PDB file of C-alpha atoms and ligand atoms in Angstrom:
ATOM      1  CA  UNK A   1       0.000   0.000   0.000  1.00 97.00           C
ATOM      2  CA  UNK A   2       1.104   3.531  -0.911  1.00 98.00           C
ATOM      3  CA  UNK A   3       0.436   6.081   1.478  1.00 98.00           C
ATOM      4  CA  UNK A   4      -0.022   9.846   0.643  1.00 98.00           C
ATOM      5  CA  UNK A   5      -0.655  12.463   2.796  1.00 98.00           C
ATOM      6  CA  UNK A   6      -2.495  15.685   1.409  1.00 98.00           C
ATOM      7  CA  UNK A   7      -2.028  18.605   3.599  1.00 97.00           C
ATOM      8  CA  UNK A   8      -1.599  22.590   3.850  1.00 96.00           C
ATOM      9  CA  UNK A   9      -1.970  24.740   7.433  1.00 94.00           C
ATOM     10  CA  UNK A  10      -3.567  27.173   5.268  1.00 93.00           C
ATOM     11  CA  UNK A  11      -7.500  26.429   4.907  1.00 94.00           C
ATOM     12  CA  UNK A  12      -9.273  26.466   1.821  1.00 95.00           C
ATOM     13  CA  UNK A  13      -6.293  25.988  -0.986  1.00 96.00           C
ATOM     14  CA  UNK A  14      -7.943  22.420  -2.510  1.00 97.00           C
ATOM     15  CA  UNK A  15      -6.842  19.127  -0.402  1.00 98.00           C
ATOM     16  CA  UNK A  16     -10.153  17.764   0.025  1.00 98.00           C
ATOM     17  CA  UNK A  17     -10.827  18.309  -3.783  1.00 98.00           C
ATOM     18  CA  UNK A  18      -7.008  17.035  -4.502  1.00 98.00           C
ATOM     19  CA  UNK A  19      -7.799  14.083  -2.156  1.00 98.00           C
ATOM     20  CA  UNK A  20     -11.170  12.871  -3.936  1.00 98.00           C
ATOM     21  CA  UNK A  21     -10.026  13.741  -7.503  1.00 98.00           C
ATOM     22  CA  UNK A  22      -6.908  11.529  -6.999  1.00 98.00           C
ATOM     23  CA  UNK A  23      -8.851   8.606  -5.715  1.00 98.00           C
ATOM     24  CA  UNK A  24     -11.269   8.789  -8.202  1.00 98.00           C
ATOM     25  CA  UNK A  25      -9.069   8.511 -10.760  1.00 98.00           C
ATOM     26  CA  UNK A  26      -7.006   5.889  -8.931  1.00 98.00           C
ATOM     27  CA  UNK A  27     -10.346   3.799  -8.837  1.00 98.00           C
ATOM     28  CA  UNK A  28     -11.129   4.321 -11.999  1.00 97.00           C
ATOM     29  CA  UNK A  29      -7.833   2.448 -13.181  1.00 97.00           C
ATOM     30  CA  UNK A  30      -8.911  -0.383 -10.665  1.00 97.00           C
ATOM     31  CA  UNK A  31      -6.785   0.733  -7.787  1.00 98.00           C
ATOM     32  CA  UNK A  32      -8.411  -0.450  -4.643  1.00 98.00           C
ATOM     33  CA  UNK A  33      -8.293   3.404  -2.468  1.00 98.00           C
ATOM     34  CA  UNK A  34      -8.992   4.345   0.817  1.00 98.00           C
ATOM     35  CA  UNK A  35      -9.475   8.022   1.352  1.00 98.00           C
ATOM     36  CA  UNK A  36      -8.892   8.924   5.287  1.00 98.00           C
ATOM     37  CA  UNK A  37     -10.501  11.884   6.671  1.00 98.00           C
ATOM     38  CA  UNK A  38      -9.046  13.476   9.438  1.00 98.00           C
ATOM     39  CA  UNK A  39     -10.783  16.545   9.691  1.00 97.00           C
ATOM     40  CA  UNK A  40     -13.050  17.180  12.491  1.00 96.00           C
ATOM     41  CA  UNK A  41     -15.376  18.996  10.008  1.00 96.00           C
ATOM     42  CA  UNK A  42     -15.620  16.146   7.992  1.00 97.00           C
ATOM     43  CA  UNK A  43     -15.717  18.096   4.920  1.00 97.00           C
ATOM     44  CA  UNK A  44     -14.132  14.722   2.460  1.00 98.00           C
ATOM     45  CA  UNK A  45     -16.423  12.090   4.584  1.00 97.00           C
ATOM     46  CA  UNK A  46     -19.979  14.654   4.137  1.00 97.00           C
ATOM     47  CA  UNK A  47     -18.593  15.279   0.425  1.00 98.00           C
ATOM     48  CA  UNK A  48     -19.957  11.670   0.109  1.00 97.00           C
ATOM     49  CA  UNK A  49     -23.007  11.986   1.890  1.00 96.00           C
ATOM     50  CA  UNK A  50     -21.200  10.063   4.829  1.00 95.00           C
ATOM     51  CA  UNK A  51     -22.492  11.140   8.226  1.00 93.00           C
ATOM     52  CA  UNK A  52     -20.257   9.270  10.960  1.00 89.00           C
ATOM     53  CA  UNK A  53     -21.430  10.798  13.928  1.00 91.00           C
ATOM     54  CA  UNK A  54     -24.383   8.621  14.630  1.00 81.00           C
ATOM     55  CA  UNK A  55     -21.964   5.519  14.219  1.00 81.00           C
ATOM     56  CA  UNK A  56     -18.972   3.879  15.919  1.00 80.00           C
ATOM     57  CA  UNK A  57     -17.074   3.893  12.653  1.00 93.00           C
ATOM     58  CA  UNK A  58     -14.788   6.867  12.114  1.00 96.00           C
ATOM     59  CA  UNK A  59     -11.334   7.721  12.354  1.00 97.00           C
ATOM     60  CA  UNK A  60     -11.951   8.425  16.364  1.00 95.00           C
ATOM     61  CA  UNK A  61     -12.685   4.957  16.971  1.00 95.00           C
ATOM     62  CA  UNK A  62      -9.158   4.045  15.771  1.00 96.00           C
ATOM     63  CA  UNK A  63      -7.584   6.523  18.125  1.00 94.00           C
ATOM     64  CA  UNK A  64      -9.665   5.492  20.919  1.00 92.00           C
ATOM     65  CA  UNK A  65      -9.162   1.933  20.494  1.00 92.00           C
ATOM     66  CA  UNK A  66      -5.457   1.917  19.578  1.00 91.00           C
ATOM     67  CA  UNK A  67      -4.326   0.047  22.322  1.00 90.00           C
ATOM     68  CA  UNK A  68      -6.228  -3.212  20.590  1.00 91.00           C
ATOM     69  CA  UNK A  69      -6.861  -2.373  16.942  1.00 94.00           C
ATOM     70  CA  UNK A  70      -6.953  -5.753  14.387  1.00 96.00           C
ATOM     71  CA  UNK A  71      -7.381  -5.668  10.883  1.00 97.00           C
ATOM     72  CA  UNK A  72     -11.200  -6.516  11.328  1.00 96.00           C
ATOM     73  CA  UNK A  73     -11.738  -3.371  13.788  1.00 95.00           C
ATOM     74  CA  UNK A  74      -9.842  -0.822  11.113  1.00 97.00           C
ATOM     75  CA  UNK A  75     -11.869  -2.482   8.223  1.00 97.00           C
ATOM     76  CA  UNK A  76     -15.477  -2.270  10.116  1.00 95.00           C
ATOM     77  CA  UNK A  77     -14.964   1.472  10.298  1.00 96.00           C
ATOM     78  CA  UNK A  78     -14.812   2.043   6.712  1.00 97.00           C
ATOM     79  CA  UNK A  79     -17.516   3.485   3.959  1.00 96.00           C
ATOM     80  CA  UNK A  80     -18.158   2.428   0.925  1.00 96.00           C
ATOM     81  CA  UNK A  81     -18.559   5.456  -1.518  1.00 97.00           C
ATOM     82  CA  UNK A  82     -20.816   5.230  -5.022  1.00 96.00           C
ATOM     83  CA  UNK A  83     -17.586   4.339  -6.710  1.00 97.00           C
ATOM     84  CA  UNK A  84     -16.401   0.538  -7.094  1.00 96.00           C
ATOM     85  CA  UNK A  85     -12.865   0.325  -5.190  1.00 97.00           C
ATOM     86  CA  UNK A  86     -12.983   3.807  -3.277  1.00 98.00           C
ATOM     87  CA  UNK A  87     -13.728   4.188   0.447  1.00 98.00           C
ATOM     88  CA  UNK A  88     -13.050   6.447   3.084  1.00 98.00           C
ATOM     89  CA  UNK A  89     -12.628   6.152   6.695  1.00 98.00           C
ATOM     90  CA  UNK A  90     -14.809   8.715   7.594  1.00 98.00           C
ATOM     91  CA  UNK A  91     -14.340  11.605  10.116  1.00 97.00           C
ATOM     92  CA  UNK A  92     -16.417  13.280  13.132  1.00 96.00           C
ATOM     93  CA  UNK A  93     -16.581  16.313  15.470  1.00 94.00           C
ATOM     94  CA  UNK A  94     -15.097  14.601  18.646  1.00 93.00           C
ATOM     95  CA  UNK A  95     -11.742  14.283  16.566  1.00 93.00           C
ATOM     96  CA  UNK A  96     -11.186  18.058  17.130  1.00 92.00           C
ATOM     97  CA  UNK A  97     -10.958  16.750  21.526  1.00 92.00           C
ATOM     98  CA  UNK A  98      -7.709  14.716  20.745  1.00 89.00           C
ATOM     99  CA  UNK A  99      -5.034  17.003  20.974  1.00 85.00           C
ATOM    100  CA  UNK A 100      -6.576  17.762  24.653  1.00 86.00           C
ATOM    101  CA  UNK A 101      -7.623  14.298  25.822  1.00 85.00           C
ATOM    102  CA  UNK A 102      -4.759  12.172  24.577  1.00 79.00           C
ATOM    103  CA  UNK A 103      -2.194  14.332  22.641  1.00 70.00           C
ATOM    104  CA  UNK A 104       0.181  14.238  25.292  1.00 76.00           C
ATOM    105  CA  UNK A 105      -0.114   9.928  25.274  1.00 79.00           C
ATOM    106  CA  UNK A 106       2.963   7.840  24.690  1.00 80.00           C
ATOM    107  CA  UNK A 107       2.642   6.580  20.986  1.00 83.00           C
ATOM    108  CA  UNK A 108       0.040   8.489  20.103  1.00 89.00           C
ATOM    109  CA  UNK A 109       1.679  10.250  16.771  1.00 92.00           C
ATOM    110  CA  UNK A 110       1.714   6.622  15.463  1.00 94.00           C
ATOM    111  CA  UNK A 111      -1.886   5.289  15.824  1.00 96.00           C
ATOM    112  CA  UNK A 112      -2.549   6.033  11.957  1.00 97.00           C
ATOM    113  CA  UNK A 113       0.404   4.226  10.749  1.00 97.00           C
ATOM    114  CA  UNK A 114      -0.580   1.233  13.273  1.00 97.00           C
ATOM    115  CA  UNK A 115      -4.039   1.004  11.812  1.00 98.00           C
ATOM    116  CA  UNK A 116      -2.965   1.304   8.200  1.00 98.00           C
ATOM    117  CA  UNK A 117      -0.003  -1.480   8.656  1.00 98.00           C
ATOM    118  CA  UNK A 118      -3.278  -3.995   9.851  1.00 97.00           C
ATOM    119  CA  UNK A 119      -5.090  -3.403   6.970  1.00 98.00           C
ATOM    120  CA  UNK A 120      -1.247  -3.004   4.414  1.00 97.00           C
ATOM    121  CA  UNK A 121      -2.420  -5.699   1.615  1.00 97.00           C
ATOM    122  CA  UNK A 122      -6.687  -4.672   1.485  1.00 98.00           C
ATOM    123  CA  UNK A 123      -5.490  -1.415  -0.465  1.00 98.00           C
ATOM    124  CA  UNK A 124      -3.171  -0.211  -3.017  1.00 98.00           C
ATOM    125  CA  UNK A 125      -3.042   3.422  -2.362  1.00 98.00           C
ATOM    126  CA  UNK A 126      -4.513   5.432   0.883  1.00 98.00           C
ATOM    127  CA  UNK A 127      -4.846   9.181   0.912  1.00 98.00           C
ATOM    128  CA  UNK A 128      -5.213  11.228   4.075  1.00 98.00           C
ATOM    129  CA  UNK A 129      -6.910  14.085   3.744  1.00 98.00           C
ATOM    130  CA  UNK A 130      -5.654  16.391   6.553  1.00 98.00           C
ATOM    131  CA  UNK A 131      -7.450  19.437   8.789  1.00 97.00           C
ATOM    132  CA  UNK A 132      -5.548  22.905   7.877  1.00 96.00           C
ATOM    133  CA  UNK A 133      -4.373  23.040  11.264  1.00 93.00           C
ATOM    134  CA  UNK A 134      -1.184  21.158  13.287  1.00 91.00           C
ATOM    135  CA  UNK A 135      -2.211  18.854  15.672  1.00 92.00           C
ATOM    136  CA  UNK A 136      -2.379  15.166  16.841  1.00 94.00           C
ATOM    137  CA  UNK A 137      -4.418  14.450  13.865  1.00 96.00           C
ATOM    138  CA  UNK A 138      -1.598  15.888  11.273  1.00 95.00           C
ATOM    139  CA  UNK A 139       1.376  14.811  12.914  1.00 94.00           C
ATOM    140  CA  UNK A 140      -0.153  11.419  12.246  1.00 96.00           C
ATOM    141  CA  UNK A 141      -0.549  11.557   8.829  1.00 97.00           C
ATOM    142  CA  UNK A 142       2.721  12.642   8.329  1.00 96.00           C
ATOM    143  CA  UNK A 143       4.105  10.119   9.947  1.00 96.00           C
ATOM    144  CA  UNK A 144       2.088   7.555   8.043  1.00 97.00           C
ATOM    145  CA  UNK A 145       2.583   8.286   4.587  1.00 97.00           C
ATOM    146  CA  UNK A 146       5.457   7.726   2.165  1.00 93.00           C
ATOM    147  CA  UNK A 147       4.529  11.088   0.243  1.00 97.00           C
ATOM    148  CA  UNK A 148       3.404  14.590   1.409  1.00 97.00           C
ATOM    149  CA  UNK A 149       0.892  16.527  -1.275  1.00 98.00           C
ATOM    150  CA  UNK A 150       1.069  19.800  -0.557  1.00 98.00           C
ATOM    151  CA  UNK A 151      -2.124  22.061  -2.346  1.00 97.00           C
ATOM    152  CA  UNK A 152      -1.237  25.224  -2.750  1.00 96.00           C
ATOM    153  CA  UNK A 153      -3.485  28.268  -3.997  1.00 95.00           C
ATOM    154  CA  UNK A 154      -1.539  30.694  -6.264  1.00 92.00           C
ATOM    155  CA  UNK A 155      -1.873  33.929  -4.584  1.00 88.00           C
ATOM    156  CA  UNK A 156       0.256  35.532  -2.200  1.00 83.00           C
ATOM    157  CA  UNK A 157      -1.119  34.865   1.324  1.00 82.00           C
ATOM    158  CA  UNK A 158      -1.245  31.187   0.479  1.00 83.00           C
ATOM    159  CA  UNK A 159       2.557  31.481  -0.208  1.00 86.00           C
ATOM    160  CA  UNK A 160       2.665  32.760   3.490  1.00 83.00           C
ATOM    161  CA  UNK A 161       1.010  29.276   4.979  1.00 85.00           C
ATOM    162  CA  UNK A 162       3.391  27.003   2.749  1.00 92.00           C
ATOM    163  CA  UNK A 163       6.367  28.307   4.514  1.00 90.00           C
ATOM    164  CA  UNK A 164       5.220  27.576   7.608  1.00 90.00           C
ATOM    165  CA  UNK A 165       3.766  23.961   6.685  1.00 92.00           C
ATOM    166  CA  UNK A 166       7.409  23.610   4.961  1.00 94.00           C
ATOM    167  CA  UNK A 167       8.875  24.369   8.155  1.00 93.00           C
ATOM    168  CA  UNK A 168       6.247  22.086  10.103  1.00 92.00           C
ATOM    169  CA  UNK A 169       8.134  19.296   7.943  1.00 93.00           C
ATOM    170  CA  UNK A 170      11.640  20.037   8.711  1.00 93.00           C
ATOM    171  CA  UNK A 171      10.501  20.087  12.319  1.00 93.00           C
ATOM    172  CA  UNK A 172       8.812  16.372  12.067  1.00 91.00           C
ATOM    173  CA  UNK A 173      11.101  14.775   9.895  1.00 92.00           C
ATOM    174  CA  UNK A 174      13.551  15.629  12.455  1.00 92.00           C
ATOM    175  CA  UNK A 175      11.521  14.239  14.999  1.00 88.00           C
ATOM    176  CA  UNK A 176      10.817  11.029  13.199  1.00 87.00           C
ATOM    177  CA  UNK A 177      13.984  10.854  11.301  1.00 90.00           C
ATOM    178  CA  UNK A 178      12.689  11.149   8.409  1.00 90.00           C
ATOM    179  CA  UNK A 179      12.719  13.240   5.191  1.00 90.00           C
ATOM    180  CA  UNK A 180       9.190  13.857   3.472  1.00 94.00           C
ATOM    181  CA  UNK A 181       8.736  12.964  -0.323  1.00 95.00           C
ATOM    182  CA  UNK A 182       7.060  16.191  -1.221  1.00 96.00           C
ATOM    183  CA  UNK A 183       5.544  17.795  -3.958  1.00 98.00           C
ATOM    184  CA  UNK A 184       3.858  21.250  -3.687  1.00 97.00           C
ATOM    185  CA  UNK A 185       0.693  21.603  -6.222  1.00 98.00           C
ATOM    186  CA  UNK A 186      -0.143  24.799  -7.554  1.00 97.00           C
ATOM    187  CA  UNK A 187      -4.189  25.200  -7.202  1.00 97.00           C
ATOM    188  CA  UNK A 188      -6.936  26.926  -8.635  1.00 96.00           C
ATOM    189  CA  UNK A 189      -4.540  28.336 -10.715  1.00 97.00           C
ATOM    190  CA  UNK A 190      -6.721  31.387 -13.238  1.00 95.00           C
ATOM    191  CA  UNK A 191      -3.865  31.917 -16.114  1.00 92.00           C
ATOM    192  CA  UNK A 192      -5.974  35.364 -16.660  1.00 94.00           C
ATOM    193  CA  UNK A 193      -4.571  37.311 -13.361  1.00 93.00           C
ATOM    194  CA  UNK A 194      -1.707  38.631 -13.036  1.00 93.00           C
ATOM    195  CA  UNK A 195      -1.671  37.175  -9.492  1.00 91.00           C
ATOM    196  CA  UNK A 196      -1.699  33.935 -10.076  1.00 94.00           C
ATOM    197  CA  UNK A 197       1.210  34.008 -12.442  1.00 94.00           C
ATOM    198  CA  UNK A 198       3.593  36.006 -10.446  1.00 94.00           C
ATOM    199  CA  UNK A 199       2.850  33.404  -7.151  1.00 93.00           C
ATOM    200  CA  UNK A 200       3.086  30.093  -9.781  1.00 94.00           C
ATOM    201  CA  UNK A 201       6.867  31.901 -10.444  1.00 94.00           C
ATOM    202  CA  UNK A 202       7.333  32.789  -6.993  1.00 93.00           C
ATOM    203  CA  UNK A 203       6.635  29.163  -5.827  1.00 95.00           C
ATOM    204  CA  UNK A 204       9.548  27.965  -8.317  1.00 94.00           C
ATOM    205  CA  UNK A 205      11.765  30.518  -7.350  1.00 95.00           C
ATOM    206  CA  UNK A 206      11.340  29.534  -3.710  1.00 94.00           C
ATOM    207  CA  UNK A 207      10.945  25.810  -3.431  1.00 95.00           C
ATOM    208  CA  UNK A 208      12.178  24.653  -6.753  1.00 92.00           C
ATOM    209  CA  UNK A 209      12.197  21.265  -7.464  1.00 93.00           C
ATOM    210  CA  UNK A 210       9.678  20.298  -5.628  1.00 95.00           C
ATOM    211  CA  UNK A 211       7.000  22.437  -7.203  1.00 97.00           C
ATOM    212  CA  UNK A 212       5.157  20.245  -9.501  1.00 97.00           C
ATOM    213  CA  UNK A 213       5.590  21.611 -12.945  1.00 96.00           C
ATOM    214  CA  UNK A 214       1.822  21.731 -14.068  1.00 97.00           C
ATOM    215  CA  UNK A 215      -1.255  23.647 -12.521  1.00 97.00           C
ATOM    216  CA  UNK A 216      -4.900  22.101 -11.090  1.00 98.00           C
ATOM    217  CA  UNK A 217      -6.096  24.991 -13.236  1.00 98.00           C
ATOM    218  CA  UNK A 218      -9.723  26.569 -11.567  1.00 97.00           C
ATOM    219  CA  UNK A 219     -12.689  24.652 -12.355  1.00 98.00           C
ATOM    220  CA  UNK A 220     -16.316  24.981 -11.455  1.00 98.00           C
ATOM    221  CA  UNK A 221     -17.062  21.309 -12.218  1.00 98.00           C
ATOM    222  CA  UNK A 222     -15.212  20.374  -8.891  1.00 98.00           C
ATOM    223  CA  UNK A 223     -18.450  22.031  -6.723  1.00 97.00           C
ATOM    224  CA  UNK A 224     -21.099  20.552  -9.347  1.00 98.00           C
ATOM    225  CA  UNK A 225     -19.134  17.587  -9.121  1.00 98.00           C
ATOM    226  CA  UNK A 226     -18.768  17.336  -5.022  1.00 97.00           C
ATOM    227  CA  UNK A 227     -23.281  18.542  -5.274  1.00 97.00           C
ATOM    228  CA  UNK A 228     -24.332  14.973  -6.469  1.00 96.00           C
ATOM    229  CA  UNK A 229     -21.154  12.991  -4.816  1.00 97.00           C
ATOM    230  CA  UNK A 230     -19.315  12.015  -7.068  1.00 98.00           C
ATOM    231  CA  UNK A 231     -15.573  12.935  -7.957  1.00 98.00           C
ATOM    232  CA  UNK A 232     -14.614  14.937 -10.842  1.00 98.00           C
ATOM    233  CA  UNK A 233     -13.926  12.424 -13.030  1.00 98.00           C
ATOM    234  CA  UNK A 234     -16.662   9.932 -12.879  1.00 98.00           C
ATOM    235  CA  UNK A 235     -18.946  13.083 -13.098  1.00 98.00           C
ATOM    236  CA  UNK A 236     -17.494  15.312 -15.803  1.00 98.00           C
ATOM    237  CA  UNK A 237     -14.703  13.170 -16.986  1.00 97.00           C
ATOM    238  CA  UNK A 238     -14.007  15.640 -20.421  1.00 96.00           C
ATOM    239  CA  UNK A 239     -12.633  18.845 -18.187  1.00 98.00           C
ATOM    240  CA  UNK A 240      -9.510  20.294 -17.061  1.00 98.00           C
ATOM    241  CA  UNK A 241      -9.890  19.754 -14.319  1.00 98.00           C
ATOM    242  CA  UNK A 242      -9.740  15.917 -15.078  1.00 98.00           C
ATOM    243  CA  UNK A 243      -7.176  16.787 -17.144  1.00 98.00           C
ATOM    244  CA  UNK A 244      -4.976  18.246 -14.776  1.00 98.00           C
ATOM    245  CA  UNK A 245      -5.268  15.969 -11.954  1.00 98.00           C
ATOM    246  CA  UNK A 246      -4.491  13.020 -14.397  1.00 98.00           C
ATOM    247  CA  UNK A 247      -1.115  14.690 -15.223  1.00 98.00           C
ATOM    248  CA  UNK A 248      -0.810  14.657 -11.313  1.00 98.00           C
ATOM    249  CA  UNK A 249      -1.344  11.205 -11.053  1.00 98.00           C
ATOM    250  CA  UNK A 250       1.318  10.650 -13.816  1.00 98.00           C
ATOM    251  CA  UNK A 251       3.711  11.998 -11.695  1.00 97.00           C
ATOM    252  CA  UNK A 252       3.193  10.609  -8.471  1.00 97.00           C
ATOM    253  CA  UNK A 253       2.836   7.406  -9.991  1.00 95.00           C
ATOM    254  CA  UNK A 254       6.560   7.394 -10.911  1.00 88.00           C
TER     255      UNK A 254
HETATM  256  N1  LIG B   1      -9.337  23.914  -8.893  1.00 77.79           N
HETATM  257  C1  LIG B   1     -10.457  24.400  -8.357  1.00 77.79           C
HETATM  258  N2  LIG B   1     -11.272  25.212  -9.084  1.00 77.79           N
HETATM  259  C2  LIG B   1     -12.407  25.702  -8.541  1.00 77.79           C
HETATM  260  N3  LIG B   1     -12.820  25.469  -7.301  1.00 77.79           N
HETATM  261  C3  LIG B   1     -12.047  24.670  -6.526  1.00 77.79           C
HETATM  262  C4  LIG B   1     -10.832  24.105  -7.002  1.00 77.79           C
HETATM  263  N4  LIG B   1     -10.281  23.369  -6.003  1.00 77.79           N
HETATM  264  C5  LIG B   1     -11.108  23.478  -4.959  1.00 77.79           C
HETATM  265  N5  LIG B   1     -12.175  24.253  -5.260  1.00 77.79           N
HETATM  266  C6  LIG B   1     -13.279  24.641  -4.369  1.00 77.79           C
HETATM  267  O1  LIG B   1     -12.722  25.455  -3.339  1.00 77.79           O
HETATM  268  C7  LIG B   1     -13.310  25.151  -2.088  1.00 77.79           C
HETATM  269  C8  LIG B   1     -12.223  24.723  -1.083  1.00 77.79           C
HETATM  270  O2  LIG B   1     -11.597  23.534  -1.569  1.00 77.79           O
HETATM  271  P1  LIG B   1     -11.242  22.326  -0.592  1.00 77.79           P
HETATM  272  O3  LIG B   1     -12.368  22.042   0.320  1.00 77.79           O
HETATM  273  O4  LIG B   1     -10.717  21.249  -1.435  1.00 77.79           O
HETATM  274  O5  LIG B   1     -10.047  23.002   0.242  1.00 77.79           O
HETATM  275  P2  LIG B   1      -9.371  22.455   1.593  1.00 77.79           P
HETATM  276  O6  LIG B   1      -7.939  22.844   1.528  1.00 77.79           O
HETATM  277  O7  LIG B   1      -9.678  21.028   1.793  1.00 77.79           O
HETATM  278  O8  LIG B   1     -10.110  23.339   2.695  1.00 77.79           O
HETATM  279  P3  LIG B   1     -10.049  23.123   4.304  1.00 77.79           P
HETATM  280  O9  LIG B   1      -8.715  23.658   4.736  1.00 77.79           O
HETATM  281  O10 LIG B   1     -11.179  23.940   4.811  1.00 77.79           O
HETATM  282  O11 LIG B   1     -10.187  21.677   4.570  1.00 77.79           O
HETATM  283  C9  LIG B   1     -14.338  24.062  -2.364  1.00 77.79           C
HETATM  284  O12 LIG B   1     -15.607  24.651  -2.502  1.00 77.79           O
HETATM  285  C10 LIG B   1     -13.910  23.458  -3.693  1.00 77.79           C
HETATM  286  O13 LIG B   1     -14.992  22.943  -4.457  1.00 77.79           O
HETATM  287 MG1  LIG B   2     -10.521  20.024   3.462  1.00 77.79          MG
END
């Protein structure tokens, strides 16, 4: 299982879309993809009509029962989605209490990467879709994945919150001993403004190579597309925003 981790400290610049439009695609080739949702507001898991609160079966339950997870416990908290191959382990409101109740725990950055080695040969790719914020909840998905997606909206105040997620990765890969596979993604890119194309250069200038060479240009089908559930590409598969994520994919792939 490949494990990617999509997330920016700055709100709003695309990783829920980049998360869904990936996996979509990926299940589309036949990849079997689990899409993790770690945000308390749920925003991925209520993209596909998923409502965990009323359940047992969320990404809390793993962090509450990490002590004793098997592969059967990780896999009954899944949802399927309308999509052959793509789930998602959904997310609810008490995640935003773990930082408070148990972020100070012994092993407690690792419970993602616990859960996802259980359940290693069920998937072939799984994408965590991370809250805009540093916490319990992030640290673990860093710490889980093999490669760090990093949306980023091309205008200047976004450029502001990449430095300090970059930096958030220096920190934790010292911590972990580890250096992060990372690829920044310029998004909702509008080739018309002037804005946009003095941040896309900016972003080369500043992080190079690992600025992804193309653009998730801006696309309205991505809300029409997230209104009846679906992802992009199973709903308007002839757009560019299809278009653009499948480049992605390319690239990640490699
Ligand atoms: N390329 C795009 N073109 C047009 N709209 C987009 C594009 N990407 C995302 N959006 C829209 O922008 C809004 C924010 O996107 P999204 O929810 O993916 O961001 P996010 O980084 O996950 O936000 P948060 O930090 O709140 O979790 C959504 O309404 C989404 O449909
Ligand atoms: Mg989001």
């Amino acid at each position: 299982m490949k494990v990617w981790t999509v997330a920016n400290q700055k709100g709003g610049v695309g990783k829920t879309t980049t998360t869904v439009s990936l996996g979509g695609l990926l299940a589309q080739q036949g990849k079997r993809v689990l899409m993790i949702d770690t945000d308390p507001h749920a925003s991925l898991s209520y993209y596909f009509g998923i409502d965990a609160e009323a359940s047992s079966h969320s990404v809390y339950d793993i962090f509450i029962n990490f002590n004793n997870l098997t592969a059967d416990k990780v896999m009954d908290c899944l949802s399927p989605t309308k999509i052959d191959n793509l789930y998602v382990l959904p997310a609810t409101m008490a995640l935003a209490t773990l930082d408070r109740t148990m972020g100070s725990e012994q092993g407690m950055g690792l419970v993602l990467k616990k859960a996802l080695a259980k359940i290693y040969d069920e998937f072939d790719v799984a994408i965590i879709d991370c809250p805009p914020v540093l916490g319990v909840l992030m640290v673990n998905a860093l710490a889980a994945c093999n490669k760090v997606i990093v949306p980023t909206q091309t205008e200047y105040l976004a450029l502001k919150g990449l430095d300090r997620m970059i930096r958030t990765m220096e920190i934790m890969g010292r911590s972990l001993d580890k250096t992060f596979d990372t690829i920044i993604i310029p998004t909702m890119f509008d080739k018309r403004t002037n804005a946009a194309l003095a941040s896309r250069k900016r972003l080369m200038s500043d992080y190079g190579e690992r600025v992804w060479h193309g653009v998730i240009p801006v696309d309205t089908h991505f809300r029409d597309a997230s209104l009846i559930q679906l992802p992009i590409s199973a709903a308007y598969p002839k757009t560019r925003g299809v278009t653009a994520y499948s480049k992605l994919l390319k690239v990640l792939e490699k």
